[in-house]
The first five atom37 places (N, CA, C, CB, O) and aatype in JSON, in Angstrom:
{
  "aatype": [20, 20, 20, 20, 20, 20, 20, 20, 20, 20, 20, 20, 20, 20, 20, 20, 20, 20, 20, 20, 20, 20, 20, 20, 20, 20, 20, 20, 20, 20, 20, 20, 20, 20, 20, 20, 20, 20, 20, 20, 20, 20, 20, 20, 20, 20, 20, 20, 20, 20, 20, 20, 20, 20, 20, 20, 20, 20, 20, 20, 20, 20, 20, 20, 20, 20, 20, 20, 20, 20, 20, 20, 20, 20, 20, 20, 20, 20, 20, 20, 20, 20, 20, 20, 20, 20, 20, 20, 20, 20, 20, 20, 20, 20, 20, 20, 20, 20, 20, 20, 20, 20, 20, 20],
  "atom_mask": [
    [1, 1, 1, 1, 1],
    [1, 1, 1, 1, 1],
    [1, 1, 1, 1, 1],
    [1, 1, 1, 1, 1],
    [1, 1, 1, 1, 1],
    [1, 1, 1, 1, 1],
    [1, 1, 1, 1, 1],
    [1, 1, 1, 1, 1],
    [1, 1, 1, 1, 1],
    [1, 1, 1, 1, 1],
    [1, 1, 1, 1, 1],
    [1, 1, 1, 1, 1],
    [1, 1, 1, 1, 1],
    [1, 1, 1, 1, 1],
    [1, 1, 1, 1, 1],
    [1, 1, 1, 1, 1],
    [1, 1, 1, 1, 1],
    [1, 1, 1, 1, 1],
    [1, 1, 1, 1, 1],
    [1, 1, 1, 1, 1],
    [1, 1, 1, 1, 1],
    [1, 1, 1, 1, 1],
    [1, 1, 1, 1, 1],
    [1, 1, 1, 1, 1],
    [1, 1, 1, 1, 1],
    [1, 1, 1, 1, 1],
    [1, 1, 1, 1, 1],
    [1, 1, 1, 1, 1],
    [1, 1, 1, 1, 1],
    [1, 1, 1, 1, 1],
    [1, 1, 1, 1, 1],
    [1, 1, 1, 1, 1],
    [1, 1, 1, 1, 1],
    [1, 1, 1, 1, 1],
    [1, 1, 1, 1, 1],
    [1, 1, 1, 1, 1],
    [1, 1, 1, 1, 1],
    [1, 1, 1, 1, 1],
    [1, 1, 1, 1, 1],
    [1, 1, 1, 1, 1],
    [1, 1, 1, 1, 1],
    [1, 1, 1, 1, 1],
    [1, 1, 1, 1, 1],
    [1, 1, 1, 1, 1],
    [1, 1, 1, 1, 1],
    [1, 1, 1, 1, 1],
    [1, 1, 1, 1, 1],
    [1, 1, 1, 1, 1],
    [1, 1, 1, 1, 1],
    [1, 1, 1, 1, 1],
    [1, 1, 1, 1, 1],
    [1, 1, 1, 1, 1],
    [1, 1, 1, 1, 1],
    [1, 1, 1, 1, 1],
    [1, 1, 1, 1, 1],
    [1, 1, 1, 1, 1],
    [1, 1, 1, 1, 1],
    [1, 1, 1, 1, 1],
    [1, 1, 1, 1, 1],
    [1, 1, 1, 1, 1],
    [1, 1, 1, 1, 1],
    [1, 1, 1, 1, 1],
    [1, 1, 1, 1, 1],
    [1, 1, 1, 1, 1],
    [1, 1, 1, 1, 1],
    [1, 1, 1, 1, 1],
    [1, 1, 1, 1, 1],
    [1, 1, 1, 1, 1],
    [1, 1, 1, 1, 1],
    [1, 1, 1, 1, 1],
    [1, 1, 1, 1, 1],
    [1, 1, 1, 1, 1],
    [1, 1, 1, 1, 1],
    [1, 1, 1, 1, 1],
    [1, 1, 1, 1, 1],
    [1, 1, 1, 1, 1],
    [1, 1, 1, 1, 1],
    [1, 1, 1, 1, 1],
    [1, 1, 1, 1, 1],
    [1, 1, 1, 1, 1],
    [1, 1, 1, 1, 1],
    [1, 1, 1, 1, 1],
    [1, 1, 1, 1, 1],
    [1, 1, 1, 1, 1],
    [1, 1, 1, 1, 1],
    [1, 1, 1, 1, 1],
    [1, 1, 1, 1, 1],
    [1, 1, 1, 1, 1],
    [1, 1, 1, 1, 1],
    [1, 1, 1, 1, 1],
    [1, 1, 1, 1, 1],
    [1, 1, 1, 1, 1],
    [1, 1, 1, 1, 1],
    [1, 1, 1, 1, 1],
    [1, 1, 1, 1, 1],
    [1, 1, 1, 1, 1],
    [1, 1, 1, 1, 1],
    [1, 1, 1, 1, 1],
    [1, 1, 1, 1, 1],
    [1, 1, 1, 1, 1],
    [1, 1, 1, 1, 1],
    [1, 1, 1, 1, 1],
    [1, 1, 1, 1, 1],
    [1, 1, 1, 1, 1]
  ],
  "atom_positions": [
    [[-12.32, 6.17, -7.29], [-12.74, 5.53, -6.08], [-11.67, 5.71, -5.01], [-13.04, 4.05, -6.32], [-10.49, 5.86, -5.32]],
    [[-12.1, 5.7, -3.76], [-11.17, 5.81, -2.64], [-11.13, 4.46, -1.92], [-11.59, 6.98, -1.65], [-12.17, 3.86, -1.64]],
    [[-9.91, 4.0, -1.63], [-9.72, 2.71, -0.97], [-8.88, 2.94, 0.29], [-9.03, 1.67, -1.92], [-7.87, 3.64, 0.24]],
    [[-9.3, 2.35, 1.41], [-8.53, 2.4, 2.65], [-8.04, 0.99, 2.96], [-9.4, 2.97, 3.84], [-8.79, 0.02, 2.84]],
    [[-6.78, 0.89, 3.35], [-6.17, -0.39, 3.69], [-5.53, -0.3, 5.06], [-5.13, -0.81, 2.63], [-5.14, 0.77, 5.51]],
    [[-5.42, -1.44, 5.72], [-4.75, -1.52, 7.02], [-3.71, -2.62, 6.94], [-5.76, -1.77, 8.18], [-4.04, -3.76, 6.63]],
    [[-2.47, -2.28, 7.23], [-1.4, -3.26, 7.33], [-0.66, -3.0, 8.63], [-0.44, -3.2, 6.09], [-0.94, -2.01, 9.31]],
    [[0.28, -3.87, 8.97], [1.05, -3.69, 10.2], [2.52, -3.92, 9.89], [0.57, -4.67, 11.32], [2.9, -4.9, 9.26]],
    [[3.33, -2.98, 10.34], [4.78, -3.12, 10.2], [5.3, -3.89, 11.41], [5.48, -1.71, 10.08], [4.79, -3.74, 12.52]],
    [[6.31, -4.72, 11.19], [6.93, -5.43, 12.31], [7.55, -4.4, 13.25], [8.01, -6.45, 11.81], [8.17, -3.44, 12.8]],
    [[7.38, -4.59, 14.55], [7.85, -3.63, 15.55], [9.35, -3.38, 15.43], [7.52, -4.12, 16.96], [9.82, -2.27, 15.69]],
    [[10.11, -4.4, 15.05], [11.56, -4.25, 14.94], [12.0, -3.71, 13.58], [12.23, -5.57, 15.19], [13.2, -3.6, 13.33]],
    [[11.04, -3.38, 12.7], [11.39, -2.92, 11.36], [10.79, -1.56, 11.0], [10.95, -3.94, 10.35], [10.81, -1.17, 9.83]],
    [[10.24, -0.84, 11.99], [9.57, 0.44, 11.73], [10.51, 1.42, 11.02], [9.07, 1.06, 13.04], [10.13, 2.01, 10.01]],
    [[11.7, 1.59, 11.54], [12.64, 2.55, 10.94], [13.0, 2.14, 9.52], [13.92, 2.66, 11.79], [13.05, 2.98, 8.63]],
    [[13.23, 0.86, 9.31], [13.56, 0.38, 7.97], [12.39, 0.6, 7.0], [13.93, -1.11, 8.02], [12.59, 0.97, 5.84]],
    [[11.16, 0.38, 7.48], [9.98, 0.61, 6.66], [9.87, 2.08, 6.26], [8.7, 0.16, 7.41], [9.64, 2.41, 5.1]],
    [[10.04, 2.96, 7.24], [9.95, 4.39, 6.95], [11.07, 4.83, 6.02], [9.99, 5.21, 8.25], [10.85, 5.62, 5.11]],
    [[12.27, 4.31, 6.24], [13.4, 4.65, 5.36], [13.16, 4.17, 3.93], [14.69, 4.06, 5.9], [13.52, 4.86, 2.98]],
    [[12.57, 3.0, 3.78], [12.28, 2.49, 2.44], [11.36, 3.45, 1.69], [11.64, 1.09, 2.51], [11.5, 3.63, 0.48]],
    [[10.43, 4.06, 2.41], [9.48, 4.96, 1.76], [10.05, 6.35, 1.48], [8.26, 5.09, 2.6], [9.38, 7.18, 0.86]],
    [[11.26, 6.6, 1.94], [11.93, 7.85, 1.57], [12.47, 7.77, 0.15], [13.08, 8.16, 2.55], [12.79, 8.79, -0.47]],
    [[12.57, 6.55, -0.37], [13.16, 6.36, -1.69], [12.41, 5.28, -2.48], [14.63, 5.98, -1.57], [13.01, 4.3, -2.92]],
    [[11.09, 5.47, -2.66], [10.31, 4.55, -3.48], [10.78, 4.71, -4.93], [8.75, 4.83, -3.34], [10.88, 5.84, -5.42]],
    [[11.06, 3.6, -5.61], [11.56, 3.71, -6.98], [10.64, 4.54, -7.89], [11.75, 2.32, -7.58], [9.42, 4.34, -7.91]],
    [[11.24, 5.46, -8.63], [10.46, 6.31, -9.55], [9.69, 5.46, -10.55], [11.39, 7.29, -10.3], [8.57, 5.81, -10.93]],
    [[10.28, 4.35, -10.98], [9.6, 3.46, -11.92], [8.31, 2.9, -11.3], [10.54, 2.3, -12.34], [7.31, 2.71, -11.99]],
    [[8.35, 2.64, -9.99], [7.16, 2.12, -9.31], [6.09, 3.2, -9.17], [7.53, 1.56, -7.94], [4.92, 2.94, -9.44]],
    [[6.47, 4.39, -8.75], [5.46, 5.45, -8.61], [4.85, 5.79, -9.97], [6.08, 6.72, -7.97], [3.66, 6.08, -10.06]],
    [[5.66, 5.77, -11.02], [5.13, 6.02, -12.37], [4.15, 4.92, -12.77], [6.28, 6.11, -13.4], [3.11, 5.2, -13.37]],
    [[4.47, 3.67, -12.44], [3.57, 2.56, -12.77], [2.27, 2.63, -11.99], [4.26, 1.23, -12.49], [1.2, 2.33, -12.53]],
    [[2.35, 3.04, -10.73], [1.14, 3.18, -9.91], [0.24, 4.26, -10.52], [1.51, 3.53, -8.43], [-0.98, 4.08, -10.62]],
    [[0.83, 5.37, -10.91], [0.04, 6.43, -11.56], [-0.53, 5.96, -12.9], [0.92, 7.69, -11.78], [-1.7, 6.22, -13.21]],
    [[0.28, 5.27, -13.69], [-0.18, 4.78, -15.0], [-1.33, 3.78, -14.84], [0.98, 4.12, -15.76], [-2.17, 3.65, -15.73]],
    [[-1.36, 3.08, -13.73], [-2.42, 2.11, -13.47], [-3.7, 2.78, -12.94], [-1.94, 1.07, -12.46], [-4.69, 2.1, -12.68]],
    [[-3.67, 4.11, -12.78], [-4.89, 4.84, -12.44], [-4.93, 5.47, -11.07], [-6.01, 3.95, -12.55], [-5.95, 6.08, -10.71]],
    [[-3.86, 5.36, -10.26], [-3.87, 6.0, -8.95], [-3.56, 7.48, -9.08], [-2.86, 5.32, -8.0], [-2.66, 7.87, -9.82]],
    [[-4.31, 8.29, -8.37], [-4.05, 9.74, -8.37], [-3.42, 10.19, -7.07], [-5.34, 10.52, -8.61], [-2.79, 11.25, -7.02]],
    [[-3.58, 9.39, -6.0], [-2.92, 9.7, -4.73], [-2.84, 8.43, -3.88], [-3.66, 10.83, -3.96], [-3.65, 7.51, -4.03]],
    [[-1.85, 8.4, -2.99], [-1.71, 7.29, -2.04], [-0.97, 7.85, -0.84], [-0.95, 6.05, -2.67], [0.16, 8.32, -0.96]],
    [[-1.6, 7.8, 0.32], [-1.01, 8.29, 1.56], [-1.01, 7.16, 2.58], [-1.78, 9.53, 2.1], [-1.97, 6.4, 2.68]],
    [[0.09, 7.06, 3.34], [0.19, 6.06, 4.4], [0.44, 6.8, 5.72], [1.33, 5.01, 4.11], [1.35, 7.63, 5.81]],
    [[-0.37, 6.49, 6.73], [-0.17, 7.0, 8.08], [0.25, 5.83, 8.97], [-1.46, 7.69, 8.62], [-0.13, 4.69, 8.72]],
    [[1.04, 6.12, 10.01], [1.46, 5.09, 10.95], [1.1, 5.51, 12.37], [2.97, 4.82, 10.84], [1.34, 6.65, 12.77]],
    [[0.52, 4.57, 13.12], [0.27, 4.73, 14.55], [0.85, 3.48, 15.21], [-1.28, 4.91, 14.86], [0.27, 2.4, 15.13]],
    [[1.99, 3.65, 15.86], [2.69, 2.49, 16.39], [3.1, 1.58, 15.25], [1.81, 1.72, 17.41], [3.85, 1.99, 14.36]],
    [[2.6, 0.36, 15.26], [2.91, -0.57, 14.16], [1.77, -0.67, 13.15], [3.22, -1.95, 14.72], [1.88, -1.39, 12.16]],
    [[0.67, 0.03, 13.4], [-0.45, 0.02, 12.47], [-0.24, 1.03, 11.35], [-1.76, 0.32, 13.21], [0.11, 2.18, 11.59]],
    [[-0.45, 0.57, 10.14], [-0.32, 1.42, 8.95], [-1.69, 1.55, 8.3], [0.72, 0.84, 7.94], [-2.38, 0.56, 8.08]],
    [[-2.08, 2.77, 7.99], [-3.35, 3.04, 7.35], [-3.08, 3.73, 6.02], [-4.28, 3.91, 8.25], [-2.43, 4.77, 5.97]],
    [[-3.57, 3.13, 4.96], [-3.34, 3.63, 3.61], [-4.67, 4.15, 3.06], [-2.75, 2.51, 2.69], [-5.71, 3.53, 3.26]],
    [[-4.63, 5.27, 2.37], [-5.79, 5.76, 1.62], [-5.28, 6.08, 0.23], [-6.46, 7.02, 2.31], [-4.35, 6.87, 0.06]],
    [[-5.92, 5.46, -0.77], [-5.54, 5.76, -2.14], [-6.77, 6.07, -2.96], [-4.76, 4.6, -2.76], [-7.84, 5.52, -2.75]],
    [[-6.58, 6.96, -3.89], [-7.6, 7.31, -4.86], [-7.15, 6.77, -6.2], [-7.85, 8.84, -4.92], [-6.02, 6.99, -6.63]],
    [[-8.06, 6.05, -6.86], [-7.73, 5.47, -8.16], [-8.99, 5.31, -8.99], [-7.01, 4.12, -7.99], [-10.11, 5.41, -8.48]],
    [[-8.79, 5.07, -10.27], [-9.92, 4.86, -11.17], [-10.63, 3.54, -10.86], [-9.46, 4.88, -12.63], [-11.85, 3.49, -10.73]],
    [[-9.84, 2.47, -10.73], [-10.38, 1.12, -10.55], [-9.34, 0.31, -9.8], [-10.74, 0.44, -11.94], [-8.29, -0.02, -10.35]],
    [[-9.61, -0.01, -8.55], [-8.62, -0.67, -7.69], [-8.24, -2.06, -8.22], [-9.16, -0.78, -6.28], [-7.07, -2.42, -8.21]],
    [[-9.22, -2.82, -8.65], [-8.93, -4.16, -9.19], [-8.01, -4.07, -10.4], [-10.25, -4.89, -9.58], [-7.08, -4.87, -10.54]],
    [[-8.24, -3.1, -11.26], [-7.38, -2.91, -12.44], [-5.98, -2.48, -12.02], [-7.99, -1.86, -13.41], [-4.99, -2.96, -12.58]],
    [[-5.89, -1.59, -11.04], [-4.59, -1.15, -10.55], [-3.77, -2.35, -10.07], [-4.76, -0.12, -9.41], [-2.61, -2.5, -10.43]],
    [[-4.39, -3.21, -9.25], [-3.69, -4.39, -8.76], [-3.27, -5.3, -9.89], [-4.57, -5.15, -7.78], [-2.15, -5.82, -9.9]],
    [[-4.16, -5.5, -10.85], [-3.86, -6.39, -11.98], [-2.69, -5.86, -12.81], [-5.1, -6.57, -12.86], [-1.83, -6.63, -13.24]],
    [[-2.67, -4.56, -13.03], [-1.59, -3.97, -13.84], [-0.25, -4.03, -13.13], [-1.92, -2.54, -14.19], [0.79, -4.14, -13.79]],
    [[-0.24, -3.95, -11.81], [1.02, -3.98, -11.06], [1.49, -5.39, -10.74], [0.87, -3.2, -9.78], [2.67, -5.6, -10.45]],
    [[0.59, -6.35, -10.78], [0.83, -7.69, -10.27], [2.14, -8.33, -10.73], [-0.3, -8.57, -10.67], [2.89, -8.83, -9.9]],
    [[2.43, -8.32, -12.01], [3.63, -9.0, -12.52], [4.73, -8.03, -12.94], [3.25, -9.86, -13.69], [5.74, -8.45, -13.51]],
    [[4.55, -6.75, -12.66], [5.55, -5.75, -13.02], [6.8, -5.96, -12.15], [4.99, -4.31, -12.84], [6.71, -5.91, -10.93]],
    [[7.97, -6.2, -12.77], [9.17, -6.53, -11.99], [9.48, -5.55, -10.85], [10.34, -6.59, -12.9], [9.85, -5.99, -9.76]],
    [[9.34, -4.25, -11.08], [9.65, -3.29, -10.01], [8.68, -3.45, -8.84], [9.6, -1.85, -10.55], [9.08, -3.28, -7.69]],
    [[7.42, -3.77, -9.11], [6.45, -3.99, -8.04], [6.69, -5.33, -7.35], [5.02, -3.94, -8.6], [6.57, -5.42, -6.12]],
    [[7.03, -6.35, -8.1], [7.33, -7.66, -7.5], [8.49, -7.51, -6.51], [7.66, -8.71, -8.59], [8.45, -8.06, -5.41]],
    [[9.52, -6.78, -6.92], [10.68, -6.55, -6.05], [10.28, -5.74, -4.82], [11.81, -5.83, -6.82], [10.71, -6.06, -3.71]],
    [[9.47, -4.7, -4.99], [9.03, -3.87, -3.88], [8.2, -4.7, -2.9], [8.21, -2.66, -4.4], [8.4, -4.62, -1.68]],
    [[7.26, -5.49, -3.42], [6.42, -6.31, -2.54], [7.25, -7.33, -1.77], [5.34, -7.02, -3.36], [6.96, -7.61, -0.6]],
    [[8.27, -7.89, -2.4], [9.15, -8.83, -1.7], [9.87, -8.12, -0.55], [10.19, -9.44, -2.68], [10.04, -8.68, 0.53]],
    [[10.29, -6.89, -0.8], [10.95, -6.1, 0.25], [9.98, -5.79, 1.38], [11.51, -4.79, -0.32], [10.33, -5.92, 2.56]],
    [[8.74, -5.37, 1.04], [7.75, -5.02, 2.05], [7.34, -6.24, 2.87], [6.52, -4.4, 1.4], [7.08, -6.12, 4.07]],
    [[7.28, -7.41, 2.25], [6.91, -8.64, 2.95], [7.86, -8.91, 4.12], [6.91, -9.83, 1.99], [7.44, -9.45, 5.14]],
    [[9.11, -8.53, 3.97], [10.1, -8.73, 5.03], [9.9, -7.75, 6.19], [11.51, -8.58, 4.47], [10.38, -7.99, 7.3]],
    [[9.2, -6.65, 5.94], [9.05, -5.6, 6.94], [7.69, -5.6, 7.63], [9.28, -4.26, 6.3], [7.53, -4.98, 8.68]],
    [[6.73, -6.28, 7.05], [5.36, -6.21, 7.54], [4.91, -7.48, 8.24], [4.43, -5.91, 6.4], [5.29, -8.58, 7.85]],
    [[4.09, -7.31, 9.29], [3.42, -8.44, 9.94], [2.13, -8.77, 9.2], [3.12, -8.12, 11.41], [1.83, -9.95, 8.98]],
    [[1.39, -7.76, 8.83], [0.15, -7.94, 8.07], [0.38, -7.28, 6.72], [-1.1, -7.33, 8.81], [0.52, -6.06, 6.62]],
    [[0.41, -8.1, 5.7], [0.71, -7.65, 4.35], [-0.59, -7.56, 3.56], [1.71, -8.61, 3.64], [-1.49, -8.38, 3.74]],
    [[-0.7, -6.57, 2.71], [-1.82, -6.52, 1.78], [-1.63, -7.68, 0.83], [-1.9, -5.14, 1.02], [-0.72, -7.67, -0.01]],
    [[-2.46, -8.67, 0.95], [-2.32, -9.91, 0.17], [-3.04, -9.76, -1.16], [-2.88, -11.12, 0.96], [-4.26, -9.93, -1.24]],
    [[-2.29, -9.45, -2.2], [-2.86, -9.26, -3.53], [-3.56, -10.51, -4.04], [-1.78, -8.84, -4.5], [-4.6, -10.41, -4.69]],
    [[-3.01, -11.67, -3.76], [-3.53, -12.88, -4.38], [-4.85, -13.35, -3.76], [-2.51, -13.98, -4.27], [-5.76, -13.73, -4.5]],
    [[-4.98, -13.34, -2.43], [-6.19, -13.89, -1.85], [-7.29, -12.85, -1.63], [-5.86, -14.55, -0.54], [-8.47, -13.19, -1.68]],
    [[-6.92, -11.6, -1.39], [-7.94, -10.59, -1.13], [-8.14, -9.64, -2.29], [-7.58, -9.81, 0.1], [-9.25, -9.18, -2.53]],
    [[-7.08, -9.35, -3.0], [-7.18, -8.47, -4.16], [-7.94, -7.21, -3.87], [-7.83, -9.19, -5.28], [-7.69, -6.52, -2.88]],
    [[-8.89, -6.89, -4.74], [-9.64, -5.65, -4.63], [-10.56, -5.63, -3.42], [-10.45, -5.43, -5.88], [-11.08, -4.58, -3.06]],
    [[-10.77, -6.78, -2.77], [-11.61, -6.84, -1.58], [-10.86, -6.55, -0.3], [-12.26, -8.19, -1.49], [-11.43, -6.63, 0.79]],
    [[-9.57, -6.21, -0.39], [-8.75, -5.98, 0.79], [-9.07, -4.66, 1.48], [-7.29, -6.01, 0.42], [-8.67, -4.45, 2.62]],
    [[-9.78, -3.77, 0.81], [-10.06, -2.46, 1.37], [-10.95, -2.53, 2.6], [-10.7, -1.59, 0.34], [-11.78, -3.43, 2.74]],
    [[-10.77, -1.57, 3.5], [-11.6, -1.47, 4.69], [-12.99, -0.98, 4.3], [-10.96, -0.52, 5.74], [-13.12, -0.13, 3.43]],
    [[-14.03, -1.51, 4.94], [-15.38, -1.04, 4.63], [-15.62, 0.35, 5.19], [-16.43, -2.02, 5.17], [-15.13, 0.68, 6.27]],
    [[-16.36, 1.16, 4.48], [-16.7, 2.52, 4.95], [-17.78, 2.38, 6.01], [-17.18, 3.44, 3.76], [-18.8, 1.73, 5.79]],
    [[-17.55, 3.0, 7.16], [-18.53, 3.0, 8.24], [-19.3, 4.32, 8.24], [-17.83, 2.78, 9.6], [-20.51, 4.33, 8.48]],
    [[-18.6, 5.43, 7.98], [-19.25, 6.73, 8.01], [-18.41, 7.71, 7.22], [-19.45, 7.22, 9.47], [-17.19, 7.61, 7.19]],
    [[-19.07, 8.66, 6.57], [-18.41, 9.78, 5.89], [-19.16, 11.05, 6.21], [-18.36, 9.56, 4.35], [-20.39, 11.04, 6.31]],
    [[-18.44, 12.13, 6.38], [-19.07, 13.43, 6.58], [-19.82, 13.8, 5.31], [-18.02, 14.53, 6.95], [-19.22, 13.89, 4.24]],
    [[-21.12, 14.0, 5.42], [-21.91, 14.33, 4.21], [-21.58, 15.73, 3.68], [-23.42, 14.23, 4.52], [-22.15, 16.16, 2.68]]
  ]
}
């Protein structure tokens, strides 16, 4: 399945956010793949961040990462950099953007 997400980086933390993504922990990327993700891309326009990920089951991916120490640490770091955070607890698998149109 393909999931699109929208988050916002704090205007004063854009460089720090981009720098953090130059060195995502290998343990975290391995865990994301093990949880069923085959790709994850983030684009930035100003402070808006658009994520597209392909995975087997988004709800399962979130559940598998939820209590993993490396992910907990990463999410704590991202929370400091983002204005709009992907809220795993309240939105979970429903956080994805709805599809409006796809090229047939």
